[in-house]
Short mmCIF file of C-alpha atoms and ligand atoms in Angstrom, two decimals:
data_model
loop_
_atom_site.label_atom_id
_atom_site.label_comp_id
_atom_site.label_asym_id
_atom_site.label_seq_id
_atom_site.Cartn_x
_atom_site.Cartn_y
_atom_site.Cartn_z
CA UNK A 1332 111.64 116.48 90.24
CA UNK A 1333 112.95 115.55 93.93
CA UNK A 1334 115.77 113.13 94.01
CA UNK A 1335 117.15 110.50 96.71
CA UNK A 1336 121.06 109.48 96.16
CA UNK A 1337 120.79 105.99 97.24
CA UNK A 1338 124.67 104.86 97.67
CA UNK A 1339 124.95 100.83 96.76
CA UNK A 1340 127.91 98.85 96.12
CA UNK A 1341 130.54 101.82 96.54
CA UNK A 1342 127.97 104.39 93.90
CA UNK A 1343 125.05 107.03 94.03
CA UNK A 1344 122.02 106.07 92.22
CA UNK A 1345 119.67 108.81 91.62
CA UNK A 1346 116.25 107.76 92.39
CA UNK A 1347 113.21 110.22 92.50
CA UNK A 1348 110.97 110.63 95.10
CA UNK A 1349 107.17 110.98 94.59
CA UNK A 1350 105.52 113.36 96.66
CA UNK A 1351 101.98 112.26 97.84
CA UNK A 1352 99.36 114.63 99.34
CA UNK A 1353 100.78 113.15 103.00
CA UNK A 1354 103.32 110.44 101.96
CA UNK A 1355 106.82 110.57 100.20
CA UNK A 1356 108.03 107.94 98.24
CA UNK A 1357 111.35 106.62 96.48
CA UNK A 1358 110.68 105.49 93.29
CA UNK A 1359 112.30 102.29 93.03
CA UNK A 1360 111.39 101.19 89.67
CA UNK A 1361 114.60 101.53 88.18
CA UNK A 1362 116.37 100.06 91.20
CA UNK A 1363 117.38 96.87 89.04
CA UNK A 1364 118.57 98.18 85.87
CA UNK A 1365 120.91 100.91 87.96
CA UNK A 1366 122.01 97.93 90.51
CA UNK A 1367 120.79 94.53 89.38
CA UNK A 1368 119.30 94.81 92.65
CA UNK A 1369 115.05 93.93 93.40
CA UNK A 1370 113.58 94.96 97.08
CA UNK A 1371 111.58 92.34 99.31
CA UNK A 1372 109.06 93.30 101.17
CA UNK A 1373 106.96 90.26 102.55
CA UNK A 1374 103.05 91.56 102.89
CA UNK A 1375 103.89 94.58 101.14
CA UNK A 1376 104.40 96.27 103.92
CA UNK A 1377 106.09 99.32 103.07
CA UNK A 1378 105.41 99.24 99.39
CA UNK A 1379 102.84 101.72 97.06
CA UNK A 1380 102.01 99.65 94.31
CA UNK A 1381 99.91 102.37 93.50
CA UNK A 1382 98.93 105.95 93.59
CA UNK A 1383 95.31 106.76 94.53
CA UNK A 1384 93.33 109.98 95.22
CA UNK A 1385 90.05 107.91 97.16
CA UNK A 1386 90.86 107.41 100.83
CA UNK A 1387 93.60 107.93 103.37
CA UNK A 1388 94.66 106.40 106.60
CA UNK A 1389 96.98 108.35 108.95
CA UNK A 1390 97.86 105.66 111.82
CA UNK A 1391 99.82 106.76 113.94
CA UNK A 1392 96.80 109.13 114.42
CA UNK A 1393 94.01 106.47 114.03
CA UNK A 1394 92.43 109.17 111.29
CA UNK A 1395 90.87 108.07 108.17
CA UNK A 1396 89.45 110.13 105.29
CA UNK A 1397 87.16 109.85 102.48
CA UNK A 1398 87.97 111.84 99.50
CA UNK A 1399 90.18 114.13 102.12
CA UNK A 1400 86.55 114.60 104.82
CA UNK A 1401 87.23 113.11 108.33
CA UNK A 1402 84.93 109.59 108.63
CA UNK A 1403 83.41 111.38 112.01
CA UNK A 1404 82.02 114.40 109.53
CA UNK A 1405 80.57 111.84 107.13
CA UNK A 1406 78.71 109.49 109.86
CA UNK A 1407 77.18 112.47 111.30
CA UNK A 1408 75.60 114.27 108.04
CA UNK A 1409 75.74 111.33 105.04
CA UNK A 1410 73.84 108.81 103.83
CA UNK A 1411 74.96 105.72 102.76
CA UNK A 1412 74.09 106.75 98.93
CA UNK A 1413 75.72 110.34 99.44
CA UNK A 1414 79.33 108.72 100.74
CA UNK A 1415 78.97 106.08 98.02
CA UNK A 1416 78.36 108.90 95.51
CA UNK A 1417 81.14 110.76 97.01
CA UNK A 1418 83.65 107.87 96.86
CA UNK A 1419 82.80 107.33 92.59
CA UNK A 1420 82.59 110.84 91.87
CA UNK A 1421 84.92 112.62 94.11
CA UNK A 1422 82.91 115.33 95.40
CA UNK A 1423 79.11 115.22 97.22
CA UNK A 1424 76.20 115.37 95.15
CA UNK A 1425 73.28 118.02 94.90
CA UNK A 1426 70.42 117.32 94.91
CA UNK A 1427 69.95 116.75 91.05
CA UNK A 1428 72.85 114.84 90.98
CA UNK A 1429 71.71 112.24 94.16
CA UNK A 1430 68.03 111.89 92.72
CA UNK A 1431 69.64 110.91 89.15
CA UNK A 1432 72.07 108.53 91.18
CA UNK A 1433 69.35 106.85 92.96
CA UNK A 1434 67.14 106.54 90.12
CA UNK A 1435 70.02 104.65 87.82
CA UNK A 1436 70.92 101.91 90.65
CA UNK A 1437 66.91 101.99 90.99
CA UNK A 1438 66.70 100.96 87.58
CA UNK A 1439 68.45 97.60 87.93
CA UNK A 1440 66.25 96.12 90.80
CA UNK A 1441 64.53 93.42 88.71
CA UNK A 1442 66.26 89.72 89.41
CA UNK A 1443 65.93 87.57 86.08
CA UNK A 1444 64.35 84.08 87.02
CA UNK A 1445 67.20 82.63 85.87
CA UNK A 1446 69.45 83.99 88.75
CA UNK A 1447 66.34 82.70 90.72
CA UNK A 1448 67.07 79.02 89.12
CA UNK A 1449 71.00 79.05 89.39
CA UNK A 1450 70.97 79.91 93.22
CA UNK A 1451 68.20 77.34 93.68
CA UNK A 1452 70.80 74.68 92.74
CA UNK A 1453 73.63 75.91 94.71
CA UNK A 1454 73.39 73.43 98.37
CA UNK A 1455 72.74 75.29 101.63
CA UNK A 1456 75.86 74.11 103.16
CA UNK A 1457 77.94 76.64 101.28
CA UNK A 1458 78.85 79.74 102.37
CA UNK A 1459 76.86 82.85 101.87
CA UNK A 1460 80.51 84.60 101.13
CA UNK A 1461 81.03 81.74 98.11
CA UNK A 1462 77.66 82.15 96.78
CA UNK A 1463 77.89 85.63 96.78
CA UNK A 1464 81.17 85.60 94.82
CA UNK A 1465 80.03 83.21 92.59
CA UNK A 1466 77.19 85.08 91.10
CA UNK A 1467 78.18 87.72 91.14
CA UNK A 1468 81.12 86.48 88.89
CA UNK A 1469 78.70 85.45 85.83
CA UNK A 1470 76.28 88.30 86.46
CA UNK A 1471 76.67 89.99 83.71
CA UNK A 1472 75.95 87.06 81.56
CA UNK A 1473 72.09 86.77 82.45
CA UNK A 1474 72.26 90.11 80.60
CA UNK A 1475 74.18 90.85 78.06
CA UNK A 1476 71.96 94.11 77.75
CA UNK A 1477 74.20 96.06 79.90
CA UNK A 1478 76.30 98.98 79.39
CA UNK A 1479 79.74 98.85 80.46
CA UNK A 1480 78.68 102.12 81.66
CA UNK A 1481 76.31 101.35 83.86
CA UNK A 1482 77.81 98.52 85.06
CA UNK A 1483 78.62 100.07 88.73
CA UNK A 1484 75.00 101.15 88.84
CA UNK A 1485 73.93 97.39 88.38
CA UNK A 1486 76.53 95.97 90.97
CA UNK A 1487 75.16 98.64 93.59
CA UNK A 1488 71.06 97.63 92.64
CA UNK A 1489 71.81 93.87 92.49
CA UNK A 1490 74.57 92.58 95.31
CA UNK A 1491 72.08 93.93 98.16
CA UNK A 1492 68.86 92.03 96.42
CA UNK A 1493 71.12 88.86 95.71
CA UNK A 1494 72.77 88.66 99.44
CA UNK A 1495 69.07 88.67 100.73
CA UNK A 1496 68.22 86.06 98.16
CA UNK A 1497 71.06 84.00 99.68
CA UNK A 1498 70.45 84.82 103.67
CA UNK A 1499 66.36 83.94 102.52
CA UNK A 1500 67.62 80.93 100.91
CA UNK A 1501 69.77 79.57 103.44
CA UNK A 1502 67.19 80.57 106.22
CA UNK A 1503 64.05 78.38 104.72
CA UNK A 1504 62.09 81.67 103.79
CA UNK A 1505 60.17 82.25 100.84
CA UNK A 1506 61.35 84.33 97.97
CA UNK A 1507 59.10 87.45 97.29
CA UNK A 1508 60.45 90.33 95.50
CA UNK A 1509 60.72 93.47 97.40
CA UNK A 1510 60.38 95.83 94.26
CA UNK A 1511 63.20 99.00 95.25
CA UNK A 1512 61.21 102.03 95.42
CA UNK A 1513 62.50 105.27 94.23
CA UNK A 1514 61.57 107.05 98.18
CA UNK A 1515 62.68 103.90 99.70
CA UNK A 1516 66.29 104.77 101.26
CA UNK A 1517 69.11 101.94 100.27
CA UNK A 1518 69.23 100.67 103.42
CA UNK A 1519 66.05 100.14 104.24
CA UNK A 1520 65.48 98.57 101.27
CA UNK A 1521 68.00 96.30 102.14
CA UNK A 1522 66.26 95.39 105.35
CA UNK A 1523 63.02 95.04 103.62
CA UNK A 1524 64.67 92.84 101.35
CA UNK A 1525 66.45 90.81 104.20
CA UNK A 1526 63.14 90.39 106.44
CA UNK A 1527 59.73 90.80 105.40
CA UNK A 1528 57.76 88.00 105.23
CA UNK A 1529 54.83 87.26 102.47
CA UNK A 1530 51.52 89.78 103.91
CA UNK A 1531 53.94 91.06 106.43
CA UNK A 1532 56.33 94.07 105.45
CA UNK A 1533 59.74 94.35 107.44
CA UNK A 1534 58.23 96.79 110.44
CA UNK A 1535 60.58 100.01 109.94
CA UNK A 1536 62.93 100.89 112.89
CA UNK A 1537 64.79 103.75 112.54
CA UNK A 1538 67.76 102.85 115.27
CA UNK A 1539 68.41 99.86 113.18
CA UNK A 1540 68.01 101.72 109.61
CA UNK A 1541 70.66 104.26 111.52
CA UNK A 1542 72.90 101.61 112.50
CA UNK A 1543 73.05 99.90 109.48
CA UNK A 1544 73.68 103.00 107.18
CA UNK A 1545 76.46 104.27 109.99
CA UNK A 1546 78.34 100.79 110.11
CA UNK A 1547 78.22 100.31 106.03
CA UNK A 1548 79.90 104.37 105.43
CA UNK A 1549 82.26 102.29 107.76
CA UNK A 1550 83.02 99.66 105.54
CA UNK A 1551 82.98 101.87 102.17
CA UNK A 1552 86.91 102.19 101.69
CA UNK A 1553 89.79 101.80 103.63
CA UNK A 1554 93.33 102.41 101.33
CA UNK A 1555 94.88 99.32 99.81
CA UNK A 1556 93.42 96.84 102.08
CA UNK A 1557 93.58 93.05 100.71
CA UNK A 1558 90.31 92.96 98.83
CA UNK A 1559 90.82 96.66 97.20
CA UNK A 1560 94.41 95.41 96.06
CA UNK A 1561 92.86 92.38 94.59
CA UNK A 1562 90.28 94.44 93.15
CA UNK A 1563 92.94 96.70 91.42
CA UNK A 1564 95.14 93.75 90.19
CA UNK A 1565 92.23 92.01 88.36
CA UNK A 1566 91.65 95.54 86.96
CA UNK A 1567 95.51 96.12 86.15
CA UNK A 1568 94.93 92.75 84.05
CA UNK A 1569 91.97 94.24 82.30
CA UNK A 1570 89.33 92.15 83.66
CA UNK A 1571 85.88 92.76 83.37
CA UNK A 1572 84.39 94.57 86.93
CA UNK A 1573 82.29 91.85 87.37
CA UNK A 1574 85.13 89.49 87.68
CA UNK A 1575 87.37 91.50 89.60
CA UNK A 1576 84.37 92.34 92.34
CA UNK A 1577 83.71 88.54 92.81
CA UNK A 1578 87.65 88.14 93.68
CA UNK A 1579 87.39 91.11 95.85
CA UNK A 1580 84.73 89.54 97.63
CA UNK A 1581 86.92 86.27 98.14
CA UNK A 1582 89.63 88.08 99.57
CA UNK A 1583 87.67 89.87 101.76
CA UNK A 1584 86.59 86.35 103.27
CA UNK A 1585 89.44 85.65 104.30
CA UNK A 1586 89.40 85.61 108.73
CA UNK A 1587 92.22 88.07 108.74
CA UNK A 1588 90.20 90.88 106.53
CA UNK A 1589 86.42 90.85 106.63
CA UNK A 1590 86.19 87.46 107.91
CA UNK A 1591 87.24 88.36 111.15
CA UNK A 1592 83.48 89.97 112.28
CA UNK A 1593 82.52 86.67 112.24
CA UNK A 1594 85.47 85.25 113.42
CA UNK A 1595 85.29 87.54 116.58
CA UNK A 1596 81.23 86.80 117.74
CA UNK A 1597 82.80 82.86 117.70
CA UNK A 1598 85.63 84.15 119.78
CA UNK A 1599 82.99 86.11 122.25
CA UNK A 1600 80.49 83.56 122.35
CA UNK A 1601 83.23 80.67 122.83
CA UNK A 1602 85.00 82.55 125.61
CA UNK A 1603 81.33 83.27 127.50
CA UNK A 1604 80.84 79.98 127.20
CA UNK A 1605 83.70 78.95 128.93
CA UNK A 1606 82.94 80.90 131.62
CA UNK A 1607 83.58 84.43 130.62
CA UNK A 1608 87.13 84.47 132.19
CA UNK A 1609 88.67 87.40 130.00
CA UNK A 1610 92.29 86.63 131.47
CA UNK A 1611 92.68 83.22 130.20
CA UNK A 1612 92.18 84.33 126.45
CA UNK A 1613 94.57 87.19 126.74
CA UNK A 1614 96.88 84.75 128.06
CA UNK A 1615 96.30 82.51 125.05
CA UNK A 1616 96.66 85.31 122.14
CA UNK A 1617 100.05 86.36 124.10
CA UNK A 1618 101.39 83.02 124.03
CA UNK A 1619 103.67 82.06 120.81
CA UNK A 1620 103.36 78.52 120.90
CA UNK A 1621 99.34 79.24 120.30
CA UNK A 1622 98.43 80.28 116.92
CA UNK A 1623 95.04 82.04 118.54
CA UNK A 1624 95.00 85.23 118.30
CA UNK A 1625 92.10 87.87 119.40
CA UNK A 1626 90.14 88.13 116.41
CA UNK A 1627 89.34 91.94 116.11
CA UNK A 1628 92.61 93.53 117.69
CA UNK A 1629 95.66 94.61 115.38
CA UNK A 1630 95.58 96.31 112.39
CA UNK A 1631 98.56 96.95 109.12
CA UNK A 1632 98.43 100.44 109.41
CA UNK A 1633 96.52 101.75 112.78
CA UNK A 1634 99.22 101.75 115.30
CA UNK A 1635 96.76 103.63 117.80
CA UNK A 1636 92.95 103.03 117.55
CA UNK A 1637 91.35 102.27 114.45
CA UNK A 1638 88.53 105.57 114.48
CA UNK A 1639 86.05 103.47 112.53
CA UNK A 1640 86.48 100.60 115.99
CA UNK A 1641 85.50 104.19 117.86
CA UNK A 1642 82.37 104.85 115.98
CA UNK A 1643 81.16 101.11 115.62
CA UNK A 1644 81.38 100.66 119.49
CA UNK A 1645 79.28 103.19 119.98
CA UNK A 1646 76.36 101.98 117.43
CA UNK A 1647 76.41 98.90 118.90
CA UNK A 1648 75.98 100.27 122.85
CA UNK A 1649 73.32 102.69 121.71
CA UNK A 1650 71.19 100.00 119.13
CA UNK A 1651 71.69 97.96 122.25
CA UNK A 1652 70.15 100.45 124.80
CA UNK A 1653 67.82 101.40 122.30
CA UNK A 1654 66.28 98.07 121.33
CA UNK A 1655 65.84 97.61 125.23
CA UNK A 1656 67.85 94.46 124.88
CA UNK A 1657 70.64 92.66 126.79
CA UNK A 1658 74.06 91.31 124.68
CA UNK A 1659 75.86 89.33 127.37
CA UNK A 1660 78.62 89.69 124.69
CA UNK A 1661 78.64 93.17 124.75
CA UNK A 1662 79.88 93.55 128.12
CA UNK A 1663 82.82 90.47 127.27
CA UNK A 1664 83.55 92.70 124.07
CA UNK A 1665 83.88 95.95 126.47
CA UNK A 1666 85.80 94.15 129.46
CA UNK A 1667 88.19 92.46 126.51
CA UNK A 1668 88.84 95.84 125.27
CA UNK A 1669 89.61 97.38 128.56
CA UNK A 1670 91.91 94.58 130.03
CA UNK A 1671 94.22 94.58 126.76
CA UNK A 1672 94.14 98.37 127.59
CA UNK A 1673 95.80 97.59 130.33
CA UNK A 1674 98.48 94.58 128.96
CA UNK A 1675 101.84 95.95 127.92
CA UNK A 1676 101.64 93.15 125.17
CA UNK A 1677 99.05 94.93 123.56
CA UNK A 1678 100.39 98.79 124.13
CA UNK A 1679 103.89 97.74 123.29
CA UNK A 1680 102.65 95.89 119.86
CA UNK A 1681 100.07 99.04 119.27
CA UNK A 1682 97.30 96.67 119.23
CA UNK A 1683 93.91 98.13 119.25
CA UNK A 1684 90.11 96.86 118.64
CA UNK A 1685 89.95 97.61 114.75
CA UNK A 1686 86.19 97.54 112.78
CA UNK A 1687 85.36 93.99 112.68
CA UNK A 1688 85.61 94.10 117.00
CA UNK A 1689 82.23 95.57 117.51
CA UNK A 1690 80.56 95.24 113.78
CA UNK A 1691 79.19 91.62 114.70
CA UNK A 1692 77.47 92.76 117.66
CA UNK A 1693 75.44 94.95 115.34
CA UNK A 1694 74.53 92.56 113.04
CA UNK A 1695 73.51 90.56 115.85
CA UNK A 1696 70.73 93.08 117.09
CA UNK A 1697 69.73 93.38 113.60
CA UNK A 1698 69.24 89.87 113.12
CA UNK A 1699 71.66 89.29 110.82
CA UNK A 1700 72.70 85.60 110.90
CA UNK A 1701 76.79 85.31 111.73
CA UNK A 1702 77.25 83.83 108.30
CA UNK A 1703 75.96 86.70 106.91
CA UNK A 1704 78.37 89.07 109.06
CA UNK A 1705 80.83 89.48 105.66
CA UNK A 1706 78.17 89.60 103.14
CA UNK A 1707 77.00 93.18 104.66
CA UNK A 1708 80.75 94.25 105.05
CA UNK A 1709 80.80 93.55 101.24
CA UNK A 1710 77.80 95.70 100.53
CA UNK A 1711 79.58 98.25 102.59
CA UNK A 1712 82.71 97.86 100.82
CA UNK A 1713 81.14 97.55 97.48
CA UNK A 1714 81.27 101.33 96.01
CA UNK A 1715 85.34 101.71 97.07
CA UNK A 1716 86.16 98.42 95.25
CA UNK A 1717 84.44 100.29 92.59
CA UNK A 1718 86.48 103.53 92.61
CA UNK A 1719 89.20 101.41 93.06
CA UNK A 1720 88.65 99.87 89.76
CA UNK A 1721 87.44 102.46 87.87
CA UNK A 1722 90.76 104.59 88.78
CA UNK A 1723 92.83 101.53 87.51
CA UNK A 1724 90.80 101.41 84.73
CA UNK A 1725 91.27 105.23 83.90
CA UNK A 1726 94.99 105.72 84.77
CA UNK A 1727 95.76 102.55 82.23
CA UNK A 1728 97.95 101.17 85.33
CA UNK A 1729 100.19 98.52 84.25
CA UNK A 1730 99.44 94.82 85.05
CA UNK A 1731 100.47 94.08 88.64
CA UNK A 1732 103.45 91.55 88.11
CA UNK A 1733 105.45 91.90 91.45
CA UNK A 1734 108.86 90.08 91.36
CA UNK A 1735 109.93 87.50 93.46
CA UNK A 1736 112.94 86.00 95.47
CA UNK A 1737 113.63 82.58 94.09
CA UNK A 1738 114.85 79.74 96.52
CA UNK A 1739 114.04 76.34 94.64
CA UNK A 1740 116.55 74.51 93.04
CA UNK A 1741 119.52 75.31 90.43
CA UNK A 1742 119.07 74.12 86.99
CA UNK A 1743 119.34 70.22 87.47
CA UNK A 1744 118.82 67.79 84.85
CA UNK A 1745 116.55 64.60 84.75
N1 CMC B 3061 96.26 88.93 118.82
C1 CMC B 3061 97.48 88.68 119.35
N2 CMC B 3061 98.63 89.09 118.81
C2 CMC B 3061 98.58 89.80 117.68
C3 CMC B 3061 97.34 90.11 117.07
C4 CMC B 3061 96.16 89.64 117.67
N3 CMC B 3061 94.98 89.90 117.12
N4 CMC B 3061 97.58 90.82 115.94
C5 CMC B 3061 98.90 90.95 115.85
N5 CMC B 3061 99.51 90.34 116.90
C6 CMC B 3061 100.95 90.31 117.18
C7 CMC B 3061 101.66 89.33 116.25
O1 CMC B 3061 101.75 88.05 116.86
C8 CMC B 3061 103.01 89.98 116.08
O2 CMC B 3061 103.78 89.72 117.22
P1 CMC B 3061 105.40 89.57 117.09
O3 CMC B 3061 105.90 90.89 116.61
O4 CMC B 3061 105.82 89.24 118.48
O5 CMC B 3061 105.63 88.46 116.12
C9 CMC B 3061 102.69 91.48 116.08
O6 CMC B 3061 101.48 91.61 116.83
C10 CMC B 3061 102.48 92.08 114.68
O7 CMC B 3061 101.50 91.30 114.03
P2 CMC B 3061 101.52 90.97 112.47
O8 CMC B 3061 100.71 89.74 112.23
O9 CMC B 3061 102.93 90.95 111.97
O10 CMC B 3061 100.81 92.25 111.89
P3 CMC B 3061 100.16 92.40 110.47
O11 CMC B 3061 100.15 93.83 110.16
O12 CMC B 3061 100.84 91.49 109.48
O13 CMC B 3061 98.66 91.82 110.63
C11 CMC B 3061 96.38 91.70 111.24
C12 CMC B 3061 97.56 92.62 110.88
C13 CMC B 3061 95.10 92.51 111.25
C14 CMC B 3061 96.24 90.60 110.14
C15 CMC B 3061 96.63 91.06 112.62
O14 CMC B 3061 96.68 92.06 113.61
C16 CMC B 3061 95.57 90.01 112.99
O15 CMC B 3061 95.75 88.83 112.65
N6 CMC B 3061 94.47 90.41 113.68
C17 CMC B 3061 93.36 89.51 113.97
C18 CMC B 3061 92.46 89.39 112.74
C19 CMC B 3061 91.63 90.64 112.53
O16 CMC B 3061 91.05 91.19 113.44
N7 CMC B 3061 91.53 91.07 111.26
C20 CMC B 3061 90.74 92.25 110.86
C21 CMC B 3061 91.62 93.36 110.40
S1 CMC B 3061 90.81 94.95 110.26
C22 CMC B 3061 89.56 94.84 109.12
C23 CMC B 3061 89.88 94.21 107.81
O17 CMC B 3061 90.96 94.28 107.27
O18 CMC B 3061 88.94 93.65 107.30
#
């Protein structure tokens, strides 16, 4: 085993360091019976609270891989079911291996009537995020029939058919059951789900099927982002998947996490309106007495450009081109992108478009409604809070129970 001598208060303290397939690390568990001394790190910014074998960011790079393959390698030759595969199991599938796959999260398509009934009550004016969470929170009690097993396969078959239950809901259309058929591919199924009408089918279009499947491999994992970590706590705590999902998905509303692809067509659509003058709003973010900030720049751990920010840019110009349609945002999104290019702020700062910069504008020529924006990251990111549970789960981590620097009050009496 490695060791670090870490010299405090006048003595050595022997402290080993983990070696990670990239990373090294200095155990610090120990630190406070050896020195009666804790570490604070606000944001967990330079902490591992965990070890984890599922994806890996390299930012000073801008290089993230799935299961140790480049994302660029996986968006040109998977599917959405392969990478999701890949991320649970580890390794891609053959062909046995993908049919049997698809034919267990197949299995689950049916929606009991009385999920029909409980979203039927919930009021419009909520959010499709808080809906989304919500359900999927008592799922597993409208059937008690399933396996813990199979409980990943039933999260994957029922989140898609419940978020189009909610956009159909919220968007006055009527509820008809798209049944999942086994040679219907996930994401068209999804889109079937989202936008066919009663005696009119969702018309197939394979740019947007493409899209879709290319931005969601996007979304599948990303490290120990908030909603993963949140995901792993609950686990840590032994909570049942459905449970720790639901808070996943709360987390991942938040505007700084998966909240910002909405927060960033407001930000587009509010600057256009206002004239379109790019300057101004870099002006604003830059200035500290203004807590706005451009939604869709910065990132934790890129500190050069965020590679999945490369890929989704260029969906969205060629769904754009090839749906023969003009975004007006688009071309504020690209100028945006090229000014702060040129901004020492932004250099200086490493502050680059990350995913959620160019996501929305897909959505957008998809149809999705902007309140739906997070919902589809949360499909996306579904099968990685998954693994990310699952390896909790296996490992037998120990309940997440960070420490904390107490500033209240001295014992005082009454
Ligand atoms: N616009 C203007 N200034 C910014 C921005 C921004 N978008 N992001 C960071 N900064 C500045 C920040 O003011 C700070 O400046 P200073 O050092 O002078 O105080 C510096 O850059 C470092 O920022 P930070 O907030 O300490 O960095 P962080 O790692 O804690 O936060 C972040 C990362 C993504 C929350 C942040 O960059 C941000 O708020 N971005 C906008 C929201 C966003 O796009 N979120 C999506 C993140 S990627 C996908 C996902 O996670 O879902």
């Amino acid at each position: 085993m490695c060791i670090i001598n870490l010299y405090i208060n006048g003595r050595y303290h022997r402290l080993p360091l983990i070696n990670g397939t990239f990373d090294k690390a200095i155990d610090i568990s120990k630190l406070r019976e050896y020195t009666k001394l804790i570490t604070f790190d606000p944001g967990l910014k330079n902490t591992a609270i965990t070890k984890s074998s599922i994806s890996f960011i390299n930012g000073e790079n801008g290089k993230l891989l799935y299961r140790g393959y480049p994302i660029e390698q996986i968006i040109d030759k998977c599917s959405f079911v392969e990478t999701c595969y890949l991320i649970l199991n580890g390794s891609f599938p053959d062909y046995k291996q993908l049919k049997f796959f698809k034919e267990k999260i197949n299995s689950f398509d049916s929606i009991q009537n009385k999920i029909y009934n409980f979203l039927d009550k919930i009021p419009n004016s909520c959010h499709p995020m808080a809906i989304l969470s919500s359900i999927t929170n008592i799922l597993s009690s409208f059937d008690n029939s399933i396996k813990n097993e199979d409980s990943h396969f039933y999260l994957l078959s029922k989140l898609p058919t419940l978020s189009a239950m909610i956009y159909r809901k919220k968007y006055g259309l009527p509820n008809i059951f798209i049944k999942n058929k086994k040679s219907i591919c996930y994401i068209y199924n999804i889109l079937k789900m989202f936008f066919s009408i009663p005696n009119k089918s969702y018309e197939k279009n394979n740019h947007i099927i493409d899209a879709l499947e290319k931005l969601l491999i996007l979304h599948i994992d990303h490290e120990q982002n908030c909603s993963t970590t949140t995901v792993r706590l609950l686990s840590s705590a032994r909570s049942n998947i459905f449970s720790s999902i639901s808070a996943g998905i709360n987390a991942l509303w938040g505007r700084l996490h998966g909240g910002a692809n909405q927060a960033v067509i407001e930000m587009l659509e509010t600057i256009l309106k206002d004239g379109g003058n790019i300057n101004k709003w870099i002006e604003k973010a830059k200035d500290k007495k203004n807590s706005f900030r451009l939604m869709g720049f910065g990132h934790r751990i890129y500190k050069n450009f965020d590679p999945r920010a490369k890929i989704a840019k260029y969906v969205a110009e060629n769904l754009i081109k090839k749906l023969n349609i003009y975004d007006p945002i688009l071309d504020i999104a690209k100028n945006l992108e090229i000014n702060t290019l040129k901004d020492s702020y932004f250099s200086e700062k490493k502050l680059y478009p990350n995913i959620d910069f160019y996501s929305g504008i897909i959505y957008q020529a998809i149809g999705i409604p902007k309140d739906m924006f997070t919902v589809m990251f949360a499909l996306g990111r579904l099968p990685g809070w998954i693994a990310h549970w699952i390896e909790i789960k296996n490992n037998l981590e120990p309940i997440g129970r960070p420490r904390q620097i107490y500033i209240g009050n001295k014992k005082r009496n009454i």
